[in-house]
Amino acid sequence: MSIAVALFTRDLRVHDNPVLAAAARGGEVVPLFVLDEQILERKPLSANRIRFLLTALAELDTELRDRGGRLVVRRGDVGAEVARVVAEVGARTVHIASDVSRYSALRAERLRDGLSQHGCELREHSGTVTVVAPGALVPSSGAAHFAVFTPYFRRWLETPLRAVLAAPNTLTVPEIESRALPEPTELCAKPGSPRLSVGGESTGRKLVRRWLSGPVDDYATRSDDLAADATSHLSPYLHFGCLSATELVHRTDLSADGGHAFARQLAWRDFNHQLLAARPDLAWSNLRRGPVQPRTDPHAFDAWREGRTGYPVIDAAMRQLLAEGWMPGRARLIAASFLTKNLRIDWRIGADHFLRWLVDADIANNQLNWQWAAGTGTDTRPNRVLNPLRQAERNDPGGDYARRWLPELNTLSGNAIHRPWRAPLLAPDYPPPIVEVNGM
Ligand SMILES: Cc1cc2nc3c(=O)[nH]c(=O)nc-3n(C[C@H](O)[C@H](O)[C@H](O)COP(=O)(O)OP(=O)(O)OC[C@H]3O[C@@H](n4cnc5c(N)ncnc54)[C@H](O)[C@@H]3O)c2cc1C
């Protein structure tokens, strides 16, 4: 009987996991996760993502144990640790999910070279992280990747979905040493967000059941309603691969308006991944020249990141980010547009702050959404500026979202909260607007 290694990365699940399914097919399997020192040494490390990662690993271990297996945890240099495990059990194959960042491409290259010296093969599985593999769809113009979403989405909808893979019924793991999972503070001393949602595959699957049993039906009409909080909240589970995006699409009714609109967002995720896979430099370089020349203003940046700009919808969003490590998509867009277009601060500075705090942050979605908002990316109308007052009136018409996060403004009722400068006596502790916008 042969032994294979399933090297988990951003695919922390047993359901619909091509990596685990392929590794378990041949016989014994080592379900392996390496706490990668190269990532752990990055400064600053995201306390929120570390905490989520550790709970996701604990849930993965439980899922594996339910099937007779367990998670093998190692810590150190990924190449060296995987080579050690391969030598200890005599594995002939290591399976891993293909991913799109420059770091993951280098990791795969190093693993392939290192393992070949042990007579072991690295097999990458492309349909693990995204629904449609990056590079599988190319425009008829002959370009290497899509840079406009609408034609990409048309093709994405026509692409046949691979079948969902059942979780393995039983797993046989050879005798091999494993480390205990560390406490979050062992990896990152900072406490992170007080109201962070945590969990892994089983928590994520419960959320999906609830989401698809009704709330998704209203997604097309309510996803931008900030107070209603009517989006799925699945992003961290998708980021860490506790959920399979392919399985989600299978289970979503694409013929219904809500289901179609929801799948469209999953296609945005794929779109960003295919772009970053083709252009890893876009993590930090502009796709195109932006409409404004960025300036340096540490005072304005501090006000933005601390939620003190004087615009309640922006400040609510930025305080939610610190408190929960998460924000609704519409709030991210308004906050990013404000930083880059109103305050004219470079998108990379805002993106870096999001990377620090967002529990779902990934290089593809974060950086490319920031570029979209800044007008340096794939927005077909790069000059558009989202007026924070109009956005607030449209997406928080009753002011409840702003009131939820700004207790010092709770004496302002209805949408009067969005213009606190008109009632200065009712908001004595709230700062004046940091910059002027139309409609004040
Ligand atoms: C400036 C900015 C930064 C962002 N950074 C990230 C990030 O680091 N990680 C991340 O996953 N998303 C990011 N997004 C995209 C989006 O805002 C979040 O995915 C979404 O708000 C998460 O909430 P949800 O799970 O309730 O999403 P839902 O609205 O329920 O959407 C379902 C899923 O679709 C995907 N999705 C939704 N919108 C987008 C989008 N615009 N681009 C790509 N995928 C999308 C996500 O996986 C999400 O979980 C960013 C958006 C902006 C404007």
Short mmCIF file of C-alpha atoms and ligand atoms in Angstrom, two decimals, residues 211 219 223 230-236 238-239 248 262 264-270 272 326-334 336 354-355 358 360-363 365-367 369-370 372-373, ligand 1:
data_model
loop_
_atom_site.label_atom_id
_atom_site.label_comp_id
_atom_site.label_asym_id
_atom_site.label_seq_id
_atom_site.Cartn_x
_atom_site.Cartn_y
_atom_site.Cartn_z
CA TRP A 211 -27.53 31.04 4.41
CA TYR A 219 -29.12 38.90 -1.58
CA SER A 223 -26.55 42.99 -0.02
CA ALA A 230 -27.64 40.70 4.82
CA THR A 231 -24.54 39.18 3.23
CA SER A 232 -23.30 35.65 3.84
CA HIS A 233 -20.27 36.33 6.12
CA LEU A 234 -18.62 33.33 4.47
CA SER A 235 -15.46 35.17 3.36
CA PRO A 236 -13.08 33.94 6.10
CA LEU A 238 -13.63 30.74 1.84
CA HIS A 239 -10.28 32.41 2.42
CA LEU A 248 -21.17 26.47 -2.79
CA PHE A 262 -24.40 35.59 -4.83
CA ARG A 264 -21.61 36.54 -9.24
CA GLN A 265 -19.61 37.57 -6.16
CA LEU A 266 -17.94 34.17 -6.07
CA ALA A 267 -17.02 34.80 -9.70
CA TRP A 268 -15.41 38.10 -8.65
CA ARG A 269 -13.28 36.05 -6.32
CA ASP A 270 -12.20 33.81 -9.21
CA ASN A 272 -9.25 38.39 -8.96
CA TRP A 326 -14.56 42.17 9.08
CA MET A 327 -16.70 44.71 7.19
CA PRO A 328 -19.52 44.40 4.66
CA GLY A 329 -18.38 44.72 1.04
CA ARG A 330 -20.22 48.01 0.49
CA ALA A 331 -18.54 49.52 3.56
CA ARG A 332 -15.12 48.37 2.29
CA LEU A 333 -15.79 50.05 -1.02
CA ILE A 334 -16.92 53.37 0.49
CA ALA A 336 -11.45 52.58 0.22
CA PHE A 354 -6.84 45.94 5.74
CA LEU A 355 -4.31 43.09 5.49
CA LEU A 358 -9.32 41.61 7.94
CA ASP A 360 -10.56 37.14 5.33
CA ALA A 361 -7.69 39.18 3.85
CA ASP A 362 -5.97 37.66 0.87
CA ILE A 363 -3.59 39.12 -1.62
CA ASN A 365 -9.12 39.90 -3.25
CA ASN A 366 -7.75 42.61 -1.04
CA GLN A 367 -5.17 44.14 -3.34
CA ASN A 369 -10.39 45.34 -4.82
CA TRP A 370 -8.25 48.18 -3.52
CA TRP A 372 -10.53 48.76 -8.31
CA ALA A 373 -11.57 51.37 -5.72
C1 LIG B 1 -11.24 47.51 -0.54
C2 LIG B 1 -11.76 46.08 -0.50
C3 LIG B 1 -10.99 45.07 0.07
C4 LIG B 1 -11.45 43.75 0.09
N1 LIG B 1 -10.66 42.78 0.65
C5 LIG B 1 -11.07 41.49 0.63
C6 LIG B 1 -10.25 40.45 1.15
O1 LIG B 1 -9.13 40.68 1.60
N2 LIG B 1 -10.73 39.17 1.13
C7 LIG B 1 -11.96 38.87 0.62
O2 LIG B 1 -12.35 37.70 0.63
N3 LIG B 1 -12.72 39.83 0.08
C8 LIG B 1 -12.33 41.13 0.06
N4 LIG B 1 -13.14 42.09 -0.48
C9 LIG B 1 -14.34 41.68 -1.19
C10 LIG B 1 -15.64 41.69 -0.38
O3 LIG B 1 -15.83 42.94 0.21
C11 LIG B 1 -15.69 40.60 0.68
O4 LIG B 1 -15.38 39.35 0.11
C12 LIG B 1 -17.08 40.48 1.28
O5 LIG B 1 -17.49 41.72 1.75
C13 LIG B 1 -17.10 39.45 2.39
O6 LIG B 1 -18.36 39.40 3.01
P1 LIG B 1 -19.36 38.19 2.75
O7 LIG B 1 -18.67 36.90 2.92
O8 LIG B 1 -20.58 38.46 3.55
O9 LIG B 1 -19.64 38.40 1.20
P2 LIG B 1 -20.89 38.09 0.28
O10 LIG B 1 -21.38 39.40 -0.21
O11 LIG B 1 -21.85 37.19 0.93
O12 LIG B 1 -20.21 37.39 -0.99
C14 LIG B 1 -19.95 35.98 -1.02
C15 LIG B 1 -18.49 35.71 -1.26
O13 LIG B 1 -18.11 36.21 -2.54
C16 LIG B 1 -16.77 36.70 -2.50
N5 LIG B 1 -16.79 38.14 -2.80
C17 LIG B 1 -17.77 39.02 -2.53
N6 LIG B 1 -17.45 40.23 -3.03
C18 LIG B 1 -16.24 40.10 -3.61
C19 LIG B 1 -15.38 41.00 -4.29
N7 LIG B 1 -15.68 42.28 -4.48
N8 LIG B 1 -14.21 40.52 -4.72
C20 LIG B 1 -13.86 39.23 -4.54
N9 LIG B 1 -14.63 38.34 -3.92
C21 LIG B 1 -15.81 38.77 -3.45
C22 LIG B 1 -16.27 36.47 -1.07
O14 LIG B 1 -15.58 35.26 -1.03
C23 LIG B 1 -17.57 36.39 -0.27
O15 LIG B 1 -17.46 35.66 0.91
C24 LIG B 1 -12.70 43.44 -0.49
C25 LIG B 1 -13.47 44.46 -1.05
C26 LIG B 1 -13.01 45.75 -1.05
C27 LIG B 1 -13.85 46.82 -1.69
#
